[in-house]
Coordinates of C-alpha atoms in Angstrom, one line a residue:
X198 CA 85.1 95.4 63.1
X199 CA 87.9 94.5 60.5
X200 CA 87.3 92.0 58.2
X201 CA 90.9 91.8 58.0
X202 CA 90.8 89.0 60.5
X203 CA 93.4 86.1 60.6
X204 CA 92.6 82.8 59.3
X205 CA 92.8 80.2 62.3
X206 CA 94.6 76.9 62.0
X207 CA 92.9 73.7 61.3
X208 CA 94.4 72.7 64.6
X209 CA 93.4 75.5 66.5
X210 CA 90.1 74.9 64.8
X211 CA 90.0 70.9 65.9
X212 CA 91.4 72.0 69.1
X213 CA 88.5 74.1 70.0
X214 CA 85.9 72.0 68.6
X215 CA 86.7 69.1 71.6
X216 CA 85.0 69.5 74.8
X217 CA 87.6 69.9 77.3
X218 CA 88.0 67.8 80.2
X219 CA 91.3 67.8 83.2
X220 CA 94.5 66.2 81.8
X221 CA 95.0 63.9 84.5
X222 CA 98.1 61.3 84.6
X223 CA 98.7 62.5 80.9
X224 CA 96.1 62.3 79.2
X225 CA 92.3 64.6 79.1
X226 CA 89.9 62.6 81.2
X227 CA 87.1 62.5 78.5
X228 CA 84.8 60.2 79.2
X229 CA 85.2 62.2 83.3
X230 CA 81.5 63.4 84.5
X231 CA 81.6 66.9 85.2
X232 CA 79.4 70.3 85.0
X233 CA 79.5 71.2 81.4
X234 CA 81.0 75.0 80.9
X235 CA 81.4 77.1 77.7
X236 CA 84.4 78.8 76.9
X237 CA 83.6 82.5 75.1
X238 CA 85.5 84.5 72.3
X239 CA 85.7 87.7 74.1
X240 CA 85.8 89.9 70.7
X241 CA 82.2 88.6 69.7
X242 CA 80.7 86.5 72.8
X243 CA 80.3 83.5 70.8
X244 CA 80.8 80.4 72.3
X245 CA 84.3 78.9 71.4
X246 CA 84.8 76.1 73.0
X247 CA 83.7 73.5 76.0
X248 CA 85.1 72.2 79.1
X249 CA 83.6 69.6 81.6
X250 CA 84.2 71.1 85.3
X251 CA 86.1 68.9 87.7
X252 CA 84.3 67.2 90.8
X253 CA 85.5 66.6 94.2
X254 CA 86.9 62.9 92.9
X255 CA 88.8 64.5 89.9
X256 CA 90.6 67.0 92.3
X257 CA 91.4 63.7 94.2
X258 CA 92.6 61.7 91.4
X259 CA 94.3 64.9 89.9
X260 CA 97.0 65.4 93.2
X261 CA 96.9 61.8 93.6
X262 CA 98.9 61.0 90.0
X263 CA 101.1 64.2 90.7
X264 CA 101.9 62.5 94.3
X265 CA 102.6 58.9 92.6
X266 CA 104.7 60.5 89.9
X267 CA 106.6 62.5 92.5
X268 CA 107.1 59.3 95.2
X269 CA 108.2 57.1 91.9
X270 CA 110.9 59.2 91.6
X271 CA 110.6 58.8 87.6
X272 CA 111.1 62.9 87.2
X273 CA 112.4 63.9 90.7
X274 CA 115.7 61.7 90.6
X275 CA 116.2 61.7 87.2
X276 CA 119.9 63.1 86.5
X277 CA 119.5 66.6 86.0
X278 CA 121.2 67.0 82.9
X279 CA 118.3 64.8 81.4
X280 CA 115.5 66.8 83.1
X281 CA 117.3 69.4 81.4
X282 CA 117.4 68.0 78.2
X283 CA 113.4 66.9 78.5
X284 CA 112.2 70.3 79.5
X285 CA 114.7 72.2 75.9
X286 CA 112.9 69.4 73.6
X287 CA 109.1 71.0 75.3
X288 CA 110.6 74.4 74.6
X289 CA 111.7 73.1 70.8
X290 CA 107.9 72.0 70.8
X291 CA 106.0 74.9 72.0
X292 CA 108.6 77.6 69.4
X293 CA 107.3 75.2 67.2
X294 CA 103.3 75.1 67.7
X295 CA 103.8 78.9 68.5
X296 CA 101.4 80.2 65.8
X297 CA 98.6 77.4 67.2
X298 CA 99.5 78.9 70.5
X299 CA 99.3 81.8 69.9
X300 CA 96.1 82.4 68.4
X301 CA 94.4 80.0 71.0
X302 CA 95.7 82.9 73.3
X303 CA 94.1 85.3 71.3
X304 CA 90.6 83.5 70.8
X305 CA 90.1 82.7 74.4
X306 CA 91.4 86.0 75.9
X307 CA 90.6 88.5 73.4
X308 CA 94.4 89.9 73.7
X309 CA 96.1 91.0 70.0
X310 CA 97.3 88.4 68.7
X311 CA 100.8 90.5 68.2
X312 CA 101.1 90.7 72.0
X313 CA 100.4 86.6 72.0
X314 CA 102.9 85.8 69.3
X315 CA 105.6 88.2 71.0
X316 CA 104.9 87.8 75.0
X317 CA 102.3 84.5 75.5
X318 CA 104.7 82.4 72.8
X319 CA 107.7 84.4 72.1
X320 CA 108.6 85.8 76.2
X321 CA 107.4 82.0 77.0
X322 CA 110.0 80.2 74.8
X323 CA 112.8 82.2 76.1
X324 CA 111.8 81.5 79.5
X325 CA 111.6 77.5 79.3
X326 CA 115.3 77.6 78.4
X327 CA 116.2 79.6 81.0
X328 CA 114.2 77.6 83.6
X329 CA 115.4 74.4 82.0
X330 CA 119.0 75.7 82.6
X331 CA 118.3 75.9 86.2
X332 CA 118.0 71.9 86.4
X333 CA 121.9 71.3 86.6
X334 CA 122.8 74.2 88.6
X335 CA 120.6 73.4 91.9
X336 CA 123.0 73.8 94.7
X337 CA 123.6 73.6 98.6
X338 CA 126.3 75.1 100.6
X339 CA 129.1 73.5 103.1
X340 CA 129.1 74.8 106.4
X341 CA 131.8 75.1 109.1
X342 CA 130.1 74.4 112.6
X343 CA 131.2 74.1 116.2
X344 CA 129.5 71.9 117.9
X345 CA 131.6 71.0 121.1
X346 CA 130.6 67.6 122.2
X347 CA 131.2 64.9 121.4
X348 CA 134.9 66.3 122.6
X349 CA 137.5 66.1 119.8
X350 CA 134.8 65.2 117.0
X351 CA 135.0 66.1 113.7
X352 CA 131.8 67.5 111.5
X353 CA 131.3 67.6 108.2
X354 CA 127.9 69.7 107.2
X355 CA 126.4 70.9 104.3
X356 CA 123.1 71.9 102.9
X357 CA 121.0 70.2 99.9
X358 CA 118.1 71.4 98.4
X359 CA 115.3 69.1 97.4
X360 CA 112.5 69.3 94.9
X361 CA 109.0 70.6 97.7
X362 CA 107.0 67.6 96.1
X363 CA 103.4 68.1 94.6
X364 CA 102.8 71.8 93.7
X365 CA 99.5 73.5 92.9
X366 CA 100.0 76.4 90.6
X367 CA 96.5 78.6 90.5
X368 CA 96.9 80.8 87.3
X369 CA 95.2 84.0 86.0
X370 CA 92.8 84.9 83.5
X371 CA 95.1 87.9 81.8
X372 CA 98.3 85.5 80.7
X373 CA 97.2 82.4 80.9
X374 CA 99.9 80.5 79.0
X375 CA 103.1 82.8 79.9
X376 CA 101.6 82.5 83.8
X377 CA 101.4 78.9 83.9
X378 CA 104.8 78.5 82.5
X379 CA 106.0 80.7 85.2
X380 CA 104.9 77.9 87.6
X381 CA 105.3 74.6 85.7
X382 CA 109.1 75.5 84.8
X383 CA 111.1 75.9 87.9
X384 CA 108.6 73.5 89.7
X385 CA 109.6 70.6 86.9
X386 CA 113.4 72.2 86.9
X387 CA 113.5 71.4 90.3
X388 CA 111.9 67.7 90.0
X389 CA 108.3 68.5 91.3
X390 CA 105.1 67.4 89.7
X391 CA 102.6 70.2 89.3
X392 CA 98.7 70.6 88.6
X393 CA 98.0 73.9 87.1
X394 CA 94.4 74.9 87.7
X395 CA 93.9 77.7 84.9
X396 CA 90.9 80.4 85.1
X397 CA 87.4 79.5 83.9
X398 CA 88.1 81.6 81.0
X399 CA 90.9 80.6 80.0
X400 CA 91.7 77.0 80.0
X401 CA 93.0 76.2 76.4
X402 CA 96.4 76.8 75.9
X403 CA 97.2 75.2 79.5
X404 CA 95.3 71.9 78.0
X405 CA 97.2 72.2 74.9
X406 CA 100.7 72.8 76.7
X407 CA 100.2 70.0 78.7
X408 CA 100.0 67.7 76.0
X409 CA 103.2 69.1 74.5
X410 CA 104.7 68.4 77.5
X411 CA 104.3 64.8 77.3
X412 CA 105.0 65.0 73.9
X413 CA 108.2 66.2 74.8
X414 CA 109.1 63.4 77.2
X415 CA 108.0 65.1 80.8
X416 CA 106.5 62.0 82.3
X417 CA 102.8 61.5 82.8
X418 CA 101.6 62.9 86.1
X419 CA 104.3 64.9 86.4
X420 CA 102.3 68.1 84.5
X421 CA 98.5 67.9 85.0
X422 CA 95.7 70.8 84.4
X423 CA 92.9 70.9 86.8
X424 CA 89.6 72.3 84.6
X425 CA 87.2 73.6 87.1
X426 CA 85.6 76.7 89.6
X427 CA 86.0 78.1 92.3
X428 CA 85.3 75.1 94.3
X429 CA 87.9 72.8 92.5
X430 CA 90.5 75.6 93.4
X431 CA 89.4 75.6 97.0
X432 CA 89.5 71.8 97.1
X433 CA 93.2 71.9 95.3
X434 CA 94.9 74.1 97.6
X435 CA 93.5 72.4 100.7
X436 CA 94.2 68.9 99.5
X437 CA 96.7 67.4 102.1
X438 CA 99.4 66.0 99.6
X439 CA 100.2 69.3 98.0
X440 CA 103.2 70.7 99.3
X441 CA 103.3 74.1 97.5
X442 CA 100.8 76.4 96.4
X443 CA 101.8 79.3 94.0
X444 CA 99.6 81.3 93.3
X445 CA 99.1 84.7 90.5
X446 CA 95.4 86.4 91.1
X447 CA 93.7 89.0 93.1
X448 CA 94.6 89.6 96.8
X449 CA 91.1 89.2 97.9
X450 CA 91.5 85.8 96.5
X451 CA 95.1 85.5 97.4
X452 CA 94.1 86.0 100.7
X453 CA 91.6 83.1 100.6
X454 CA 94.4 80.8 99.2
X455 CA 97.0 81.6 101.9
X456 CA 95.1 80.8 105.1
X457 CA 93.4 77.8 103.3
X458 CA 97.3 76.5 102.5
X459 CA 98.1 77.1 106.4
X460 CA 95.7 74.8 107.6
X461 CA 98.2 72.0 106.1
X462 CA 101.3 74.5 106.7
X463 CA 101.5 74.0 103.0
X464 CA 104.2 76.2 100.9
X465 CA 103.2 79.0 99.3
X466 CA 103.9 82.1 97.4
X467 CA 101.5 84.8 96.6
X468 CA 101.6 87.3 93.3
X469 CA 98.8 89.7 93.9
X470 CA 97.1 93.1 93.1
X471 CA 98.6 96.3 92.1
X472 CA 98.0 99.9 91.5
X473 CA 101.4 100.8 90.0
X474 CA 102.3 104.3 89.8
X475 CA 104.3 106.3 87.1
X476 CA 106.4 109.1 88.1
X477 CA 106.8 111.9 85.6
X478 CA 109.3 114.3 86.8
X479 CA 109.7 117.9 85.4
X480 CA 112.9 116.9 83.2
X481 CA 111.5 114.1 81.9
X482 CA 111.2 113.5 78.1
X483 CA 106.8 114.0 78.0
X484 CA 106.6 112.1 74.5
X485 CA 108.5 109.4 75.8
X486 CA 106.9 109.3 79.1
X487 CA 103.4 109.3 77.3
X488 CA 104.5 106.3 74.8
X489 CA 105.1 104.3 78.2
X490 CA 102.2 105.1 79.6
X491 CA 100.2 103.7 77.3
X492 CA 102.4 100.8 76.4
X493 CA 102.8 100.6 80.5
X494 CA 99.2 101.4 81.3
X495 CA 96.7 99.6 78.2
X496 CA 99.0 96.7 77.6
X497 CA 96.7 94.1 77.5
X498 CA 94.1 96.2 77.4
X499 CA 95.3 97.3 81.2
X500 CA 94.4 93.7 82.5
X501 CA 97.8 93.6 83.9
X502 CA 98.8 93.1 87.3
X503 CA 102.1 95.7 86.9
X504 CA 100.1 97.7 84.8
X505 CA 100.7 101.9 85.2
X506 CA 97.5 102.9 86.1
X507 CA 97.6 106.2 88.5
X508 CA 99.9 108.6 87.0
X509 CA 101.7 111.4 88.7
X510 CA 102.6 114.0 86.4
X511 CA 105.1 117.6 87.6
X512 CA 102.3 120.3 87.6
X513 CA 104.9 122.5 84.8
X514 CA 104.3 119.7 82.4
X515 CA 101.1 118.3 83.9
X516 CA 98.8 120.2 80.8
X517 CA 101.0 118.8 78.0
X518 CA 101.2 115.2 79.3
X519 CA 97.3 114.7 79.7
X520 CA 96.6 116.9 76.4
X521 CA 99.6 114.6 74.6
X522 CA 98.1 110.8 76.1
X523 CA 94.5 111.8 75.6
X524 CA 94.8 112.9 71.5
X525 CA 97.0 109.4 71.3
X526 CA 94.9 107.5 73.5
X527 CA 91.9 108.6 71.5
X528 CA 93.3 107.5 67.8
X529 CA 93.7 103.9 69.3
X530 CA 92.0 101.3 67.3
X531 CA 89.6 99.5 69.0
X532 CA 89.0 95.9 67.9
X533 CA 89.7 92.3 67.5
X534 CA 92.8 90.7 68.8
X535 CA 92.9 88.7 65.2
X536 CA 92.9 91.9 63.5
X537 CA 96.9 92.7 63.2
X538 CA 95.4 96.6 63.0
X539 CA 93.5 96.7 66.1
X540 CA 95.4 98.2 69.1
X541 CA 93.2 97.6 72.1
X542 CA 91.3 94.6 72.6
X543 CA 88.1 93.0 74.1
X544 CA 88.5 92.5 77.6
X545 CA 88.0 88.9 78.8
X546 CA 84.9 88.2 80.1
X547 CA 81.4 89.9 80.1
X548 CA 81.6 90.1 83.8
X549 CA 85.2 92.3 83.7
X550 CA 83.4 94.7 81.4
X551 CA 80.9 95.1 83.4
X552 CA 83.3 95.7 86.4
X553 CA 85.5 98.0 84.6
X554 CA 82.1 99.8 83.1
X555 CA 81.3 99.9 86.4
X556 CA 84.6 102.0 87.7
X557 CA 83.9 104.3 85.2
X558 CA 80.0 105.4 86.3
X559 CA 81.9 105.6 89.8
X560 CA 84.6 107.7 88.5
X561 CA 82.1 110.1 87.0
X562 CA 79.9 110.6 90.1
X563 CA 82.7 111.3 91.6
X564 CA 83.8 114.3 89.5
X565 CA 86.3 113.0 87.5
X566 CA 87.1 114.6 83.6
X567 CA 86.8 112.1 80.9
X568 CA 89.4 113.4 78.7
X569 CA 88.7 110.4 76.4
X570 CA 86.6 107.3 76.0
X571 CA 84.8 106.5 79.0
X572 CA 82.1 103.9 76.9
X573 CA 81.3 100.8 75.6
X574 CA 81.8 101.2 71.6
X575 CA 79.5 99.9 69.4
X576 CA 81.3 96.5 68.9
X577 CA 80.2 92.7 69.1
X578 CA 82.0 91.4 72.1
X579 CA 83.4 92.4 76.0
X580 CA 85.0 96.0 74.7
X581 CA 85.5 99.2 76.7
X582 CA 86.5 102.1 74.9
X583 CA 90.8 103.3 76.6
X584 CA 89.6 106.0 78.9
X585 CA 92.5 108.8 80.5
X586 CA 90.9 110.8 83.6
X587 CA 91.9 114.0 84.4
X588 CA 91.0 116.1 87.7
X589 CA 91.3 113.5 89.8
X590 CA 92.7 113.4 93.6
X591 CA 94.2 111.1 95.4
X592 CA 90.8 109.7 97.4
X593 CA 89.5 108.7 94.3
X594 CA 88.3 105.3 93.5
X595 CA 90.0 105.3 89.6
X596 CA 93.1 105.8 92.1
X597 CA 92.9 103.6 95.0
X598 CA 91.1 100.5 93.9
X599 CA 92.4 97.9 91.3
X600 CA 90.5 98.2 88.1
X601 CA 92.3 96.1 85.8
X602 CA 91.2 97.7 82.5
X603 CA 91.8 100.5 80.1
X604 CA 91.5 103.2 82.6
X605 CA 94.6 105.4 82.7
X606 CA 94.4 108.2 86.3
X607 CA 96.4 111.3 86.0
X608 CA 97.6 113.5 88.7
X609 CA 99.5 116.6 89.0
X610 CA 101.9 116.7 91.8
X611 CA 104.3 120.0 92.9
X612 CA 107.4 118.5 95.0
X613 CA 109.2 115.4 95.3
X614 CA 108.4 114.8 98.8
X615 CA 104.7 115.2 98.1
X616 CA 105.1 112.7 94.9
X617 CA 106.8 109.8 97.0
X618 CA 104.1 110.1 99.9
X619 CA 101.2 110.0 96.9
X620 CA 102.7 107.0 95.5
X621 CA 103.4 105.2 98.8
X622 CA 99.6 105.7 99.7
X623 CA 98.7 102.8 98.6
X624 CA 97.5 98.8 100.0
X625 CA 99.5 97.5 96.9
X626 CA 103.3 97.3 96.3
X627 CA 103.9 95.8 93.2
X628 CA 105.8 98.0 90.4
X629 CA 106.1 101.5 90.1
X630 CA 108.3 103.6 87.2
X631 CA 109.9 106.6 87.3
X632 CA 110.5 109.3 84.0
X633 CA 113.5 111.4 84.5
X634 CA 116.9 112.2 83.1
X635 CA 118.1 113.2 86.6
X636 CA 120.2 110.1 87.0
X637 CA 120.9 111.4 90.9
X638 CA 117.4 112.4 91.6
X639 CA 116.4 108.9 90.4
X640 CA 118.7 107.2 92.4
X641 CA 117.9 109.1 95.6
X642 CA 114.3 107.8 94.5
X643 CA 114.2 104.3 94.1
X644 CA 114.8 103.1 97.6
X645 CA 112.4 105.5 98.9
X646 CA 109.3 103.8 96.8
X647 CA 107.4 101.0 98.6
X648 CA 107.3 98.5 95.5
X649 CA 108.8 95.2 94.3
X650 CA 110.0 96.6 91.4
X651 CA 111.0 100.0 89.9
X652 CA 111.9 100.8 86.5
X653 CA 113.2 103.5 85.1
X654 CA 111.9 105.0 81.6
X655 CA 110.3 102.1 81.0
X656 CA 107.1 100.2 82.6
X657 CA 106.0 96.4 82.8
X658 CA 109.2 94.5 80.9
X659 CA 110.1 91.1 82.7
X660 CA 113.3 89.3 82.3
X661 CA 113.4 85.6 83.4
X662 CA 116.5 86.1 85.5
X663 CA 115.1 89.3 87.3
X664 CA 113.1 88.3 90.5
X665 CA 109.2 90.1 90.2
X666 CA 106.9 90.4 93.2
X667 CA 105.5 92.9 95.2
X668 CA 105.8 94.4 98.9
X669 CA 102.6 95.2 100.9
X670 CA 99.9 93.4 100.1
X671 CA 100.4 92.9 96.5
X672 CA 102.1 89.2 97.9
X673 CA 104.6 87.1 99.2
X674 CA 107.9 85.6 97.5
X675 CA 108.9 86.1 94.5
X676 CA 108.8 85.1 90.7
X677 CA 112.1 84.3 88.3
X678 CA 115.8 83.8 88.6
X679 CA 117.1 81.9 91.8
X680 CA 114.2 83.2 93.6
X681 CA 111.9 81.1 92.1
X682 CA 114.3 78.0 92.3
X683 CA 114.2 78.5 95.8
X684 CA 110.1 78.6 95.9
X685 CA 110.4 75.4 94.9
X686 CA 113.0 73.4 96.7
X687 CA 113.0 72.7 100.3
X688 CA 116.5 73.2 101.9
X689 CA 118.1 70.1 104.4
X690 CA 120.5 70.2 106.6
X691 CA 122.9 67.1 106.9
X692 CA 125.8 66.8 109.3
X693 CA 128.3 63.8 109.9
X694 CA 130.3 63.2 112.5
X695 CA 133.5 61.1 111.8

């Protein structure tokens, strides 16, 4: 490993050094009982940090101050032009904490700290904005009706929407800063309070944004982080004074969260699984296609939900394209995220290496070529050398199943027809990309692939105004732009007679 590591903070370091308890009512509950956890550095499997796991009575106390803040109307009827105003100071205060931020990221994920500074802080700042912009521009419609009695009435009717109340936003291990702001914007945009339960792993930079938040002026109660398992989850998205669950995980665990939600006909939305396919037609550009692929596919260290991770390559150009990633693929530096010259990462957890290690002794009794990596290299920490698989078909497991790690599939394909059906195989609907210079072949394309989103010479960019989410069972509703506003509003209907 480097020794060209990146000196943290002294806050980062102080930040660490507390033991971590839920931020309840705005402020961490300290002196709050609970199962002692350590937090890991992924890139050596030192301990980090601590956090104190949340009991049954802390989820309680947790959706009750979201519920009072909501009822007390101190966030949800404030004017929104101040709500507006509140949630541009937060993003003045996260921009400028963004280095702290950042390398919290970095420490408790084991991402680069380039992809934290740019996407975590960077992607995140931009996105505040735009959610906060959303707070004035809430809107219903009038409606013309004809309702015939009483005879010679008139009607006046419109729609309103209002804020869905008390929201539970479950967040993910992979971007657990950008991913919680995804849930806590347009829910406090629209004048909800929201508890953001964060991943084992991961808790810090949740902490640390909530106290920003009240920094910034967002009233206490109104953004609260849950600390806790499995159980305190399970407990959140059951409790009967949530009225919205939004959820970003696995499906298996997605699944889980939606029928326990029904029981109370809570809200929700669901952003789940993929296994996102790349489309590499015969015209297309292969160094360009094979700089997406591994921007599109080992982002993160492939621990991304939209992540390209089955390939389909034209048979002409199949040879080139896995000779071309595998020789790149293979000159990646493997190594810390505070080391600005490493270029994929530690994964996050012990437990996902072993997962993703896992995949790979699968792949190889099922006959699959390791064109490169395919190990663990010889590094402190949860690392698993960027493998790209070659000869592999479409019944494979490295195809059909969700690995969530540097693992990059590559199949030939000989017709169009053949292509589309190969890529539509598939549980998951999330993203997909297609590589061409055929501007009508890509057209005729895109409505014929079963995903939420489809890009074109390019894989995984977001945009806060572009709705994301996926068909199939990759999950329900959708992320950004209005879509999101309306995830979090419920819509009335009002009419007068007069």
């Amino acid at each position: 490993m480097s020794n060209a590591l990146i000196n943290t903070l002294p806050s980062v370091d102080a930040f660490v050094d507390r033991t971590h308890a839920s931020f309840i009512d705005g402020q961490q509950h300290q002196g709050a009982q609970g199962t002692p956890r350590e937090v890991h550095n992924p890139a050596t499997g030192a301990v980090l940090s601590r956090t104190l796991q949340a009991d049954a009575p802390q989820v309680d106390a947790v959706v009750a101050s979201a519920h009072r803040t909501f009822r007390s109307g101190v966030w949800s009827r404030l004017a929104p032009a101040e709500r507006e105003r509140v949630l541009l100071r937060f993003a003045d205060l996260v921009e400028a904490h963004g280095e702290e931020l950042a390398q919290l990221e970095t420490l408790n994920q084991g991402k680069s700290i380039h992809l934290a500074r740019a996407v975590e802080v960077g992607a995140s700042v931009n996105y505040i904005r735009y959610m906060a912009g959303w707070a004035t521009k809430i809107e219903g419609q009038t409606l013309d009706v004809s309702i015939p009695v009483p005879a010679q009435a008139r009607f006046n009717a419109y729609t309103r929407r209002e804020p869905a109340g008390v929201v539970a936003g479950i967040v993910p291990w992979n971007f657990p800063m950008m991913i919680a702001l995804w849930k806590v914007m347009p829910a406090l945009a629209c004048g909800c309070t929201i508890i953001i339960k964060p991943a084992d792993e991961t808790p810090l930079t949740a902490l640390r944004l909530a106290e920003l938040a009240i920094q910034a002026g967002i009233p206490a109660g109104a953004f609260n982080v849950l600390v806790g398992g499995a159980d305190a989850g399970a407990a959140l998205v059951a409790h009967p004074l949530v009225n919205k669950v939004s959820f970003t995980g696995s499906t298996a665990v997605g699944k889980q969260v939606g029928r326990a939600a029904l029981d109370n006909m809570t809200r929700f939305t669901l952003e789940l699984g993929g296994k996102n396919p790349m489309l590499v037609l015969a015209d297309a550009d292969i160094e360009q296609a094979v700089a997406g692929a591994i921007g599109g596919g080992l982002l993160n260290q492939g621990q991304v939900c939209a992540a390209a991770s089955r390939l389909y390559v034209h048979a002409s150009r199949y040879q080139d394209f896995v000779e071309a990633l595998s020789a790149q693929v293979a000159q990646l530096k493997v190594g810390a995220g505070m080391d600005p010259e490493a270029q994929v990462n530690a994964l996050v957890s012990r437990r996902q290496q072993a997962s993703v290690l896992r995949y790979l002794a699968i792949a190889r009794e099922e006959g699959a070529q390791f064109c490169t990596g395919g190990g663990q290299p010889d590094l402190p920490g949860y690392f698993v050398q960027p493998t790209v698989l070659g000869k592999v078909t479409q019944g494979m497991t490295s195809v059909r199943e969700e690995i969530f790690g540097p693992v990059l599939s590559v199949l030939p394909f000989d017709d169009l027809d053949q292509a589309v059906d190969m890529l539509n195989d598939s549980r998951y609907g999330l993203t997909a990309s297609i590589w061409s210079n055929d501007l009508g072949r890509v057209m005729d394309l895109i409505p014929r692939i079963e995903a939420g989103t489809v890009w074109v010479n390019n894989h995984v960019p977001v945009d806060p105004n572009l709705p994301f989410g996926g068909y199939k069972q990759s999950g329900m509703g959708r992320e950004f732009g209005k879509a999101a506003i309306e995830g979090f509003t419920e819509v009335k209907s009002v009419c007068i007679t007069y």
